[in-house]
Amino acid sequence: VGMAETDSSGSKLLFTITGKQGGGAASQAVFSWRKDGQYIASCGANRNVQVHDRYGNVVDDILLAAGGQVLSLDWDCDGEKLAVLQQGNSAIIIWDSIQRKSNVVETNTKDLVWMKWSQSHTLAVGTGKGNLILYNKRTNKIASLLGRHTKRIVSGGWTKGGQLVLVSEDRGLSVNNSQGDLIKQFQLMGDPTEVVLPDPDGSRGAEDMGLASVRLGTKSIQIIRLSGTAPNRNIAFDPKLGDIVSHKWLFEDYIVAGFSSGHVVVASMREPGSNGGEFREMFSSPLFKSKITDLAVSSSMRRAAVCGESLVKMVDLTEWREVSEETLSLRGAWCDRLRWTDDGSILSVSSSEGSVLSFLARMPVLNAACGSRVAVMSSLREVMVKDVAEGADPTPVIIPIRSEATHLALGPRHMCVTINNVCSFYSYRLGGGGGGRRR
């Protein structure tokens, strides 16, 4: 694992899971952050699933004895269990983060194609024949529901209220309860490629759990009202933008869409556009000269990260503008996929070489002062001390610390760092005296 360095944009590259670990240049890395942002799981073509902490240290290796390529990694909402879905394997591997061991959940079905944990304790698994499998981690029981759809389940998600939404190649969308009972069905206007639900944690209230957006082929998005009687909407964008590559919600108010032309469009779903349009366009810009490969939205940061070519570009979803000074470079490798931690503090990017790079997107807000000397966090485990008085030596001292601090205090020659119930003291010297030493 490569450790922290500074990208040319000034952003902090925390660590890199190399292509060898991710599976090599021919692979497409699969990765997933735990909900609290403490662990990241990743895997490449070598079927070697590794779990790293947020500093890049290896926590565990998960051995997969059978099956093919890893299709999906997904953490449960408590961060206790990591589920591993493989091509051609009838079993789901469940890794326990507390006991650091794996269990095998046998489904007796080899065409497993999709899975997702609920906001409670249920893992939903879809099959190539349209069947649904539910696994309860508390009881360790499996329920198989045949014929939920007549063709392959393409995508799905859980609402804040615990409803399971599935779309299938049969052009149907089903809404199911946590036991798998069918609540409602919708007929789609085309072939679905993905269904996207607003972030449950970013939802404005319990009443706002009733929307889903389905990308139909590559040209339009169908907005489904899961509850109530309001009519569904079909959103079509300017054909000049090309194919829709990906789209995400910001709350239930806006859709962020990326296109094959390199454009990004942010559309307000609550405001009509000028001249009777379907939506109000909040932002539209050709961020790239070629195809966008992925985008990710952080509702806590109100940022959209968009990748294409060898760059990741940021869009401010408050001021509706590109933040060019936050552009990240992968130094020649092409960007593949993007994922934020839930709190928006870390952004991870997979590359065409099979590597996964994790950047510090939001610095911890901790500081202290003593006279004209100030101490601020410069990374997750790094403090910078500097004298800001006029005429003082501007060279800062960088002091590495053991873990993420909860409090800082600064004296003329010493710094105090608290980490939970542990208090550590570091000596330092400004004016060419070098870094701090732990006492």
Tab-separated table of C-alpha atoms in Angstrom:
chain	number	residue	atom	x	y	z
A	1	VAL	CA	0.000	0.000	0.000
A	2	GLY	CA	1.365	3.391	-0.981
A	3	MET	CA	1.000	5.935	1.805
A	4	ALA	CA	0.137	9.626	1.982
A	5	GLU	CA	1.486	12.201	-0.442
A	6	THR	CA	0.178	15.442	-1.921
A	7	ASP	CA	-1.495	15.466	-5.330
A	8	SER	CA	-0.707	18.292	-7.746
A	9	SER	CA	-4.080	19.847	-6.863
A	10	GLY	CA	-3.037	20.126	-3.229
A	11	SER	CA	-5.366	17.287	-2.152
A	12	LYS	CA	-3.928	14.679	0.172
A	13	LEU	CA	-3.549	11.186	-1.264
A	14	LEU	CA	-3.961	9.063	1.859
A	15	PHE	CA	-3.055	5.661	0.428
A	16	THR	CA	-3.118	3.508	-2.689
A	17	ILE	CA	-4.152	-0.124	-2.928
A	18	THR	CA	-1.892	-1.123	-5.804
A	19	GLY	CA	-2.893	-2.856	-9.015
A	20	LYS	CA	-1.151	-6.021	-7.850
A	21	GLN	CA	-3.405	-6.133	-4.808
A	22	GLY	CA	-6.430	-4.953	-6.793
A	23	GLY	CA	-5.902	-7.595	-9.453
A	24	GLY	CA	-3.686	-6.149	-12.179
A	25	ALA	CA	-4.096	-3.926	-15.206
A	26	ALA	CA	-6.606	-6.184	-16.926
A	27	SER	CA	-9.012	-6.091	-13.973
A	28	GLN	CA	-11.703	-3.703	-12.875
A	29	ALA	CA	-11.327	-3.184	-9.141
A	30	VAL	CA	-14.436	-3.628	-6.983
A	31	PHE	CA	-14.445	-1.727	-3.688
A	32	SER	CA	-16.807	-0.601	-0.940
A	33	TRP	CA	-16.495	1.657	2.121
A	34	ARG	CA	-18.000	0.660	5.438
A	35	LYS	CA	-20.740	3.019	6.549
A	36	ASP	CA	-18.634	4.681	9.264
A	37	GLY	CA	-15.694	5.176	6.872
A	38	GLN	CA	-13.291	3.106	8.993
A	39	TYR	CA	-12.769	0.167	6.595
A	40	ILE	CA	-12.584	-0.211	2.824
A	41	ALA	CA	-12.904	-3.621	1.132
A	42	SER	CA	-11.473	-4.152	-2.356
A	43	CYS	CA	-10.870	-6.903	-4.876
A	44	GLY	CA	-9.562	-7.358	-8.418
A	45	ALA	CA	-9.313	-10.180	-10.933
A	46	ASN	CA	-7.168	-12.305	-8.613
A	47	ARG	CA	-10.219	-12.836	-6.330
A	48	ASN	CA	-8.172	-11.664	-3.343
A	49	VAL	CA	-10.503	-9.591	-1.166
A	50	GLN	CA	-8.628	-7.326	1.233
A	51	VAL	CA	-9.923	-5.084	3.990
A	52	HIS	CA	-7.903	-1.935	4.801
A	53	ASP	CA	-8.464	0.660	7.490
A	54	ARG	CA	-8.815	4.353	6.614
A	55	TYR	CA	-5.034	4.798	6.877
A	56	GLY	CA	-4.230	2.074	4.324
A	57	ASN	CA	-3.208	-0.677	6.767
A	58	VAL	CA	-4.301	-4.231	5.909
A	59	VAL	CA	-6.892	-5.470	8.409
A	60	ASP	CA	-7.593	-8.890	6.904
A	61	ASP	CA	-7.397	-11.026	3.756
A	62	ILE	CA	-10.591	-12.836	2.812
A	63	LEU	CA	-9.840	-16.086	1.004
A	64	LEU	CA	-12.319	-17.205	-1.649
A	65	ALA	CA	-11.966	-20.934	-2.231
A	66	ALA	CA	-14.416	-21.188	-5.124
A	67	GLY	CA	-16.311	-19.145	-7.651
A	68	GLY	CA	-15.262	-16.650	-10.278
A	69	GLN	CA	-14.865	-12.892	-10.512
A	70	VAL	CA	-16.122	-10.812	-7.587
A	71	LEU	CA	-19.173	-8.890	-8.799
A	72	SER	CA	-20.040	-6.925	-5.674
A	73	LEU	CA	-18.902	-6.081	-2.144
A	74	ASP	CA	-21.436	-4.613	0.294
A	75	TRP	CA	-21.335	-3.713	4.007
A	76	ASP	CA	-24.341	-3.988	6.288
A	77	CYS	CA	-25.559	-0.835	8.033
A	78	ASP	CA	-23.905	-1.776	11.357
A	79	GLY	CA	-20.505	-2.366	9.768
A	80	GLU	CA	-20.466	-5.891	11.213
A	81	LYS	CA	-20.764	-7.907	8.013
A	82	LEU	CA	-19.226	-7.660	4.541
A	83	ALA	CA	-20.995	-9.652	1.828
A	84	VAL	CA	-19.050	-10.938	-1.200
A	85	LEU	CA	-20.918	-11.861	-4.393
A	86	GLN	CA	-19.072	-13.907	-7.035
A	87	GLN	CA	-19.871	-14.908	-10.570
A	88	GLY	CA	-20.799	-18.581	-10.814
A	89	ASN	CA	-20.786	-19.159	-7.045
A	90	SER	CA	-24.023	-20.241	-5.375
A	91	ALA	CA	-22.677	-19.151	-1.982
A	92	ILE	CA	-22.413	-15.666	-0.522
A	93	ILE	CA	-19.295	-15.144	1.597
A	94	ILE	CA	-20.028	-13.148	4.769
A	95	TRP	CA	-16.971	-11.704	6.547
A	96	ASP	CA	-17.415	-10.763	10.207
A	97	SER	CA	-15.455	-7.587	11.074
A	98	ILE	CA	-15.566	-8.305	14.822
A	99	GLN	CA	-14.440	-11.944	14.790
A	100	ARG	CA	-12.313	-11.500	11.630
A	101	LYS	CA	-13.598	-14.689	10.064
A	102	SER	CA	-15.781	-15.678	7.097
A	103	ASN	CA	-18.974	-17.695	6.898
A	104	VAL	CA	-20.535	-19.283	3.828
A	105	VAL	CA	-24.229	-18.693	3.139
A	106	GLU	CA	-25.354	-21.282	0.593
A	107	THR	CA	-28.238	-20.246	-1.683
A	108	ASN	CA	-28.194	-23.322	-4.022
A	109	THR	CA	-28.529	-20.915	-6.966
A	110	LYS	CA	-25.555	-20.307	-9.273
A	111	ASP	CA	-26.832	-17.344	-11.287
A	112	LEU	CA	-26.596	-14.723	-8.526
A	113	VAL	CA	-26.222	-11.291	-10.158
A	114	TRP	CA	-27.014	-8.549	-7.605
A	115	MET	CA	-27.143	-7.968	-3.839
A	116	LYS	CA	-27.747	-5.168	-1.314
A	117	TRP	CA	-28.038	-4.926	2.482
A	118	SER	CA	-31.069	-3.171	3.926
A	119	GLN	CA	-30.968	-0.453	6.613
A	120	SER	CA	-31.540	-3.199	9.192
A	121	HIS	CA	-30.352	-6.817	8.985
A	122	THR	CA	-31.539	-8.244	5.656
A	123	LEU	CA	-29.421	-9.003	2.598
A	124	ALA	CA	-31.368	-9.089	-0.687
A	125	VAL	CA	-29.919	-11.134	-3.565
A	126	GLY	CA	-31.255	-11.159	-7.136
A	127	THR	CA	-30.791	-13.909	-9.700
A	128	GLY	CA	-30.506	-14.157	-13.472
A	129	LYS	CA	-33.941	-15.770	-13.636
A	130	GLY	CA	-35.712	-12.991	-11.746
A	131	ASN	CA	-35.919	-14.732	-8.382
A	132	LEU	CA	-35.295	-13.020	-5.040
A	133	ILE	CA	-33.352	-14.423	-2.076
A	134	LEU	CA	-33.438	-12.826	1.390
A	135	TYR	CA	-30.864	-13.600	4.099
A	136	ASN	CA	-31.402	-12.507	7.712
A	137	LYS	CA	-28.079	-12.026	9.531
A	138	ARG	CA	-29.728	-12.228	12.972
A	139	THR	CA	-31.460	-15.567	12.436
A	140	ASN	CA	-29.128	-16.905	9.688
A	141	LYS	CA	-32.229	-17.942	7.751
A	142	ILE	CA	-32.687	-17.782	3.968
A	143	ALA	CA	-35.975	-17.251	2.126
A	144	SER	CA	-36.204	-17.899	-1.631
A	145	LEU	CA	-38.988	-16.095	-3.499
A	146	LEU	CA	-39.474	-17.534	-6.972
A	147	GLY	CA	-40.869	-15.584	-9.900
A	148	ARG	CA	-40.654	-12.102	-8.458
A	149	HIS	CA	-39.635	-11.147	-12.007
A	150	THR	CA	-39.680	-13.235	-15.168
A	151	LYS	CA	-36.214	-12.176	-16.345
A	152	ARG	CA	-32.839	-11.153	-14.909
A	153	ILE	CA	-32.823	-8.670	-12.008
A	154	VAL	CA	-30.715	-5.759	-13.209
A	155	SER	CA	-30.493	-3.481	-10.173
A	156	GLY	CA	-32.157	-2.596	-6.905
A	157	GLY	CA	-32.056	-0.676	-3.644
A	158	TRP	CA	-33.683	-0.177	-0.253
A	159	THR	CA	-35.722	2.881	0.700
A	160	LYS	CA	-35.443	4.663	4.039
A	161	GLY	CA	-38.695	2.987	5.046
A	162	GLY	CA	-37.319	-0.525	4.451
A	163	GLN	CA	-38.924	-1.196	1.080
A	164	LEU	CA	-36.966	-3.139	-1.538
A	165	VAL	CA	-37.118	-1.775	-5.095
A	166	LEU	CA	-36.062	-4.049	-7.974
A	167	VAL	CA	-35.892	-3.566	-11.745
A	168	SER	CA	-35.646	-6.395	-14.231
A	169	GLU	CA	-35.055	-7.126	-17.889
A	170	ASP	CA	-38.801	-7.908	-18.062
A	171	ARG	CA	-39.256	-4.093	-17.997
A	172	GLY	CA	-40.873	-4.249	-14.582
A	173	LEU	CA	-40.206	-2.439	-11.311
A	174	SER	CA	-41.363	-4.125	-8.107
A	175	VAL	CA	-41.725	-2.659	-4.623
A	176	ASN	CA	-41.430	-5.270	-1.852
A	177	ASN	CA	-41.468	-5.215	1.928
A	178	SER	CA	-38.590	-6.499	4.068
A	179	GLN	CA	-40.102	-10.026	4.070
A	180	GLY	CA	-40.230	-10.050	0.273
A	181	ASP	CA	-43.986	-9.598	-0.072
A	182	LEU	CA	-44.962	-7.691	-3.205
A	183	ILE	CA	-46.463	-4.262	-2.493
A	184	LYS	CA	-46.681	-2.701	-5.927
A	185	GLN	CA	-45.513	-3.161	-9.533
A	186	PHE	CA	-44.812	-0.669	-12.324
A	187	GLN	CA	-44.321	-1.163	-16.031
A	188	LEU	CA	-41.287	0.698	-17.346
A	189	MET	CA	-41.146	2.540	-20.659
A	190	GLY	CA	-37.932	0.854	-21.811
A	191	ASP	CA	-35.097	-1.487	-20.887
A	192	PRO	CA	-33.697	-0.595	-17.440
A	193	THR	CA	-29.945	-0.368	-16.899
A	194	GLU	CA	-30.002	0.838	-13.274
A	195	VAL	CA	-32.353	2.072	-10.577
A	196	VAL	CA	-31.169	4.826	-8.219
A	197	LEU	CA	-32.814	5.801	-4.926
A	198	PRO	CA	-32.146	8.996	-2.961
A	199	ASP	CA	-29.621	8.489	-0.168
A	200	PRO	CA	-31.618	7.300	2.884
A	201	ASP	CA	-29.354	9.315	5.207
A	202	GLY	CA	-29.777	12.411	3.073
A	203	SER	CA	-33.559	12.199	2.861
A	204	ARG	CA	-35.407	15.246	4.204
A	205	GLY	CA	-38.026	13.242	6.068
A	206	ALA	CA	-39.952	9.985	6.276
A	207	GLU	CA	-42.463	11.224	3.759
A	208	ASP	CA	-39.709	11.582	1.146
A	209	MET	CA	-39.017	7.877	0.718
A	210	GLY	CA	-41.226	7.492	-2.321
A	211	LEU	CA	-39.019	8.237	-5.341
A	212	ALA	CA	-36.912	6.060	-7.615
A	213	SER	CA	-35.217	6.907	-10.894
A	214	VAL	CA	-34.615	4.304	-13.585
A	215	ARG	CA	-32.172	4.830	-16.431
A	216	LEU	CA	-33.826	3.430	-19.558
A	217	GLY	CA	-31.169	2.333	-22.030
A	218	THR	CA	-28.868	5.310	-22.450
A	219	LYS	CA	-31.251	8.103	-23.469
A	220	SER	CA	-33.786	8.837	-20.718
A	221	ILE	CA	-34.596	8.553	-17.010
A	222	GLN	CA	-38.017	7.513	-15.721
A	223	ILE	CA	-39.001	8.993	-12.329
A	224	ILE	CA	-41.240	6.590	-10.385
A	225	ARG	CA	-43.406	7.752	-7.486
A	226	LEU	CA	-43.413	4.609	-5.303
A	227	SER	CA	-46.337	5.748	-3.160
A	228	GLY	CA	-49.314	7.981	-3.772
A	229	THR	CA	-51.102	8.669	-7.019
A	230	ALA	CA	-48.854	11.264	-8.656
A	231	PRO	CA	-48.043	10.347	-12.274
A	232	ASN	CA	-44.603	9.042	-13.217
A	233	ARG	CA	-42.345	11.220	-15.376
A	234	ASN	CA	-39.974	10.480	-18.206
A	235	ILE	CA	-36.959	12.828	-18.327
A	236	ALA	CA	-35.213	13.186	-21.687
A	237	PHE	CA	-32.064	15.278	-22.083
A	238	ASP	CA	-30.714	17.108	-25.123
A	239	PRO	CA	-29.585	14.428	-27.638
A	240	LYS	CA	-26.407	16.450	-28.230
A	241	LEU	CA	-25.222	15.416	-24.763
A	242	GLY	CA	-24.896	11.819	-25.930
A	243	ASP	CA	-25.605	8.710	-23.853
A	244	ILE	CA	-26.351	8.848	-20.142
A	245	VAL	CA	-23.436	7.095	-18.438
A	246	SER	CA	-24.508	7.489	-14.804
A	247	HIS	CA	-26.874	9.497	-12.627
A	248	LYS	CA	-27.264	10.124	-8.884
A	249	TRP	CA	-29.655	11.965	-6.556
A	250	LEU	CA	-28.890	14.878	-4.241
A	251	PHE	CA	-31.608	14.474	-1.603
A	252	GLU	CA	-34.896	14.137	-3.528
A	253	ASP	CA	-34.487	17.512	-5.157
A	254	TYR	CA	-31.819	17.163	-7.844
A	255	ILE	CA	-30.475	14.612	-10.293
A	256	VAL	CA	-26.822	14.765	-11.324
A	257	ALA	CA	-26.245	13.110	-14.711
A	258	GLY	CA	-23.024	12.397	-16.612
A	259	PHE	CA	-22.887	11.861	-20.377
A	260	SER	CA	-20.697	10.256	-23.023
A	261	SER	CA	-19.961	13.705	-24.464
A	262	GLY	CA	-18.168	14.676	-21.229
A	263	HIS	CA	-21.018	16.913	-20.040
A	264	VAL	CA	-22.463	16.996	-16.542
A	265	VAL	CA	-25.999	18.287	-15.953
A	266	VAL	CA	-27.685	18.969	-12.596
A	267	ALA	CA	-31.467	19.042	-12.922
A	268	SER	CA	-33.968	20.234	-10.313
A	269	MET	CA	-36.845	17.783	-10.087
A	270	ARG	CA	-39.022	20.191	-8.090
A	271	GLU	CA	-38.873	23.171	-10.459
A	272	PRO	CA	-40.091	23.297	-14.068
A	273	GLY	CA	-37.667	24.584	-16.652
A	274	SER	CA	-38.034	27.685	-18.728
A	275	ASN	CA	-40.186	27.397	-21.828
A	276	GLY	CA	-42.172	24.568	-20.274
A	277	GLY	CA	-39.233	22.175	-19.852
A	278	GLU	CA	-39.371	19.051	-17.682
A	279	PHE	CA	-36.838	20.397	-15.196
A	280	ARG	CA	-34.826	23.452	-14.255
A	281	GLU	CA	-31.171	23.148	-15.251
A	282	MET	CA	-29.013	24.203	-12.282
A	283	PHE	CA	-25.651	23.355	-13.827
A	284	SER	CA	-24.427	22.215	-17.235
A	285	SER	CA	-20.824	22.076	-18.367
A	286	PRO	CA	-18.547	20.008	-20.627
A	287	LEU	CA	-16.112	18.906	-17.911
A	288	PHE	CA	-14.315	16.464	-20.219
A	289	LYS	CA	-13.547	16.187	-23.923
A	290	SER	CA	-14.403	12.483	-23.926
A	291	LYS	CA	-16.715	10.098	-22.088
A	292	ILE	CA	-17.427	10.400	-18.380
A	293	THR	CA	-16.808	7.028	-16.733
A	294	ASP	CA	-18.524	7.532	-13.356
A	295	LEU	CA	-19.828	10.074	-10.880
A	296	ALA	CA	-20.531	10.076	-7.148
A	297	VAL	CA	-22.486	12.526	-4.973
A	298	SER	CA	-21.793	13.337	-1.326
A	299	SER	CA	-24.916	14.817	0.253
A	300	SER	CA	-23.011	15.772	3.424
A	301	MET	CA	-20.408	17.700	1.384
A	302	ARG	CA	-22.855	18.795	-1.332
A	303	ARG	CA	-20.210	17.805	-3.840
A	304	ALA	CA	-20.326	15.757	-7.026
A	305	ALA	CA	-17.118	14.003	-8.029
A	306	VAL	CA	-16.950	13.201	-11.755
A	307	CYS	CA	-14.244	11.089	-13.380
A	308	GLY	CA	-13.106	10.879	-16.978
A	309	GLU	CA	-9.797	10.386	-18.737
A	310	SER	CA	-7.153	10.533	-15.937
A	311	LEU	CA	-8.868	13.266	-13.895
A	312	VAL	CA	-11.508	13.633	-11.198
A	313	LYS	CA	-13.349	16.966	-11.230
A	314	MET	CA	-15.569	18.456	-8.529
A	315	VAL	CA	-18.898	20.269	-8.807
A	316	ASP	CA	-20.178	22.406	-5.917
A	317	LEU	CA	-23.867	21.524	-5.504
A	318	THR	CA	-24.587	24.642	-3.444
A	319	GLU	CA	-23.132	27.313	-5.731
A	320	TRP	CA	-23.620	25.178	-8.866
A	321	ARG	CA	-20.114	25.556	-10.239
A	322	GLU	CA	-17.022	23.509	-11.042
A	323	VAL	CA	-14.364	23.711	-8.314
A	324	SER	CA	-11.327	23.608	-10.574
A	325	GLU	CA	-8.803	23.947	-7.725
A	326	GLU	CA	-9.978	20.579	-6.326
A	327	THR	CA	-9.305	18.607	-9.531
A	328	LEU	CA	-7.464	15.321	-8.864
A	329	SER	CA	-5.029	13.632	-11.238
A	330	LEU	CA	-4.317	9.905	-11.502
A	331	ARG	CA	-1.087	10.695	-13.357
A	332	GLY	CA	-1.787	8.895	-16.601
A	333	ALA	CA	-4.019	6.050	-15.416
A	334	TRP	CA	-7.643	6.292	-16.547
A	335	CYS	CA	-10.318	6.701	-13.891
A	336	ASP	CA	-12.888	3.955	-13.548
A	337	ARG	CA	-15.166	4.209	-10.491
A	338	LEU	CA	-15.763	6.655	-7.615
A	339	ARG	CA	-17.033	6.223	-4.052
A	340	TRP	CA	-17.330	8.682	-1.136
A	341	THR	CA	-17.358	7.704	2.509
A	342	ASP	CA	-20.750	8.530	4.004
A	343	ASP	CA	-19.416	11.608	5.799
A	344	GLY	CA	-17.666	12.851	2.652
A	345	SER	CA	-14.226	12.890	4.309
A	346	ILE	CA	-12.571	10.445	1.881
A	347	LEU	CA	-13.037	9.946	-1.873
A	348	SER	CA	-11.777	6.696	-3.415
A	349	VAL	CA	-11.075	6.242	-7.129
A	350	SER	CA	-10.300	3.023	-8.987
A	351	SER	CA	-8.036	3.216	-12.018
A	352	SER	CA	-7.618	1.329	-15.281
A	353	GLU	CA	-4.531	-0.288	-13.745
A	354	GLY	CA	-6.639	-1.986	-11.089
A	355	SER	CA	-5.481	0.299	-8.262
A	356	VAL	CA	-7.724	2.096	-5.752
A	357	LEU	CA	-6.569	5.558	-4.636
A	358	SER	CA	-8.086	7.216	-1.556
A	359	PHE	CA	-7.946	11.015	-1.164
A	360	LEU	CA	-8.658	13.100	1.916
A	361	ALA	CA	-11.544	15.301	0.787
A	362	ARG	CA	-12.353	17.015	4.072
A	363	MET	CA	-9.798	17.868	6.753
A	364	PRO	CA	-10.700	17.299	10.427
A	365	VAL	CA	-11.498	20.668	12.021
A	366	LEU	CA	-9.099	20.766	14.988
A	367	ASN	CA	-6.721	23.569	15.960
A	368	ALA	CA	-4.925	25.155	18.870
A	369	ALA	CA	-2.821	28.271	19.507
A	370	CYS	CA	-0.130	29.571	21.824
A	371	GLY	CA	0.752	33.207	21.254
A	372	SER	CA	1.483	33.561	17.542
A	373	ARG	CA	1.998	29.823	17.103
A	374	VAL	CA	-0.864	27.739	15.704
A	375	ALA	CA	-1.415	24.002	15.310
A	376	VAL	CA	-3.820	22.595	12.718
A	377	MET	CA	-4.545	19.134	11.364
A	378	SER	CA	-2.804	18.692	8.004
A	379	SER	CA	-3.929	15.077	7.494
A	380	LEU	CA	-5.796	12.407	9.442
A	381	ARG	CA	-2.698	11.602	11.533
A	382	GLU	CA	-0.575	14.679	11.028
A	383	VAL	CA	-0.409	18.094	12.747
A	384	MET	CA	1.242	21.218	11.342
A	385	VAL	CA	2.654	23.808	13.744
A	386	LYS	CA	3.566	27.259	12.414
A	387	ASP	CA	4.429	30.724	13.715
A	388	VAL	CA	2.174	33.269	11.985
A	389	ALA	CA	3.764	36.392	13.493
A	390	GLU	CA	5.093	38.982	11.059
A	391	GLY	CA	8.791	38.399	10.443
A	392	ALA	CA	8.805	34.886	11.933
A	393	ASP	CA	10.273	31.911	10.066
A	394	PRO	CA	7.350	30.699	7.892
A	395	THR	CA	8.645	27.116	7.750
A	396	PRO	CA	6.124	24.825	9.525
A	397	VAL	CA	6.860	21.721	11.578
A	398	ILE	CA	4.943	18.567	10.620
A	399	ILE	CA	4.299	16.239	13.564
A	400	PRO	CA	3.040	12.671	12.878
A	401	ILE	CA	0.612	11.334	15.492
A	402	ARG	CA	-0.515	7.787	16.210
A	403	SER	CA	-4.203	8.087	15.385
A	404	GLU	CA	-6.889	10.657	14.637
A	405	ALA	CA	-6.982	13.264	17.394
A	406	THR	CA	-10.089	14.342	19.272
A	407	HIS	CA	-8.491	17.449	20.896
A	408	LEU	CA	-5.340	19.550	20.454
A	409	ALA	CA	-3.477	21.856	22.837
A	410	LEU	CA	-0.326	23.853	22.110
A	411	GLY	CA	2.414	25.269	24.319
A	412	PRO	CA	5.657	27.165	23.538
A	413	ARG	CA	7.621	23.927	23.059
A	414	HIS	CA	5.109	21.097	23.397
A	415	MET	CA	1.876	19.923	21.805
A	416	CYS	CA	-0.747	17.778	23.506
A	417	VAL	CA	-2.982	15.395	21.558
A	418	THR	CA	-5.914	13.477	23.039
A	419	ILE	CA	-7.168	10.300	21.375
A	420	ASN	CA	-10.220	8.967	23.203
A	421	ASN	CA	-8.969	8.519	26.814
A	422	VAL	CA	-5.232	8.696	25.956
A	423	CYS	CA	-3.224	11.927	26.180
A	424	SER	CA	0.127	12.195	24.359
A	425	PHE	CA	2.696	15.007	24.488
A	426	TYR	CA	5.061	15.949	21.661
A	427	SER	CA	8.032	18.301	21.821
A	428	TYR	CA	8.704	20.512	18.824
A	429	ARG	CA	11.032	23.331	17.757
A	430	LEU	CA	10.340	25.918	15.110
A	431	GLY	CA	12.961	27.708	13.039
A	432	GLY	CA	14.616	24.714	11.383
A	433	GLY	CA	14.379	22.471	14.415
A	434	GLY	CA	12.737	19.590	12.593
A	435	GLY	CA	9.626	17.569	13.431
A	436	GLY	CA	8.148	16.803	16.815
A	437	ARG	CA	9.088	13.942	19.104
A	438	ARG	CA	6.649	11.999	21.233
A	439	ARG	CA	7.159	12.087	24.977
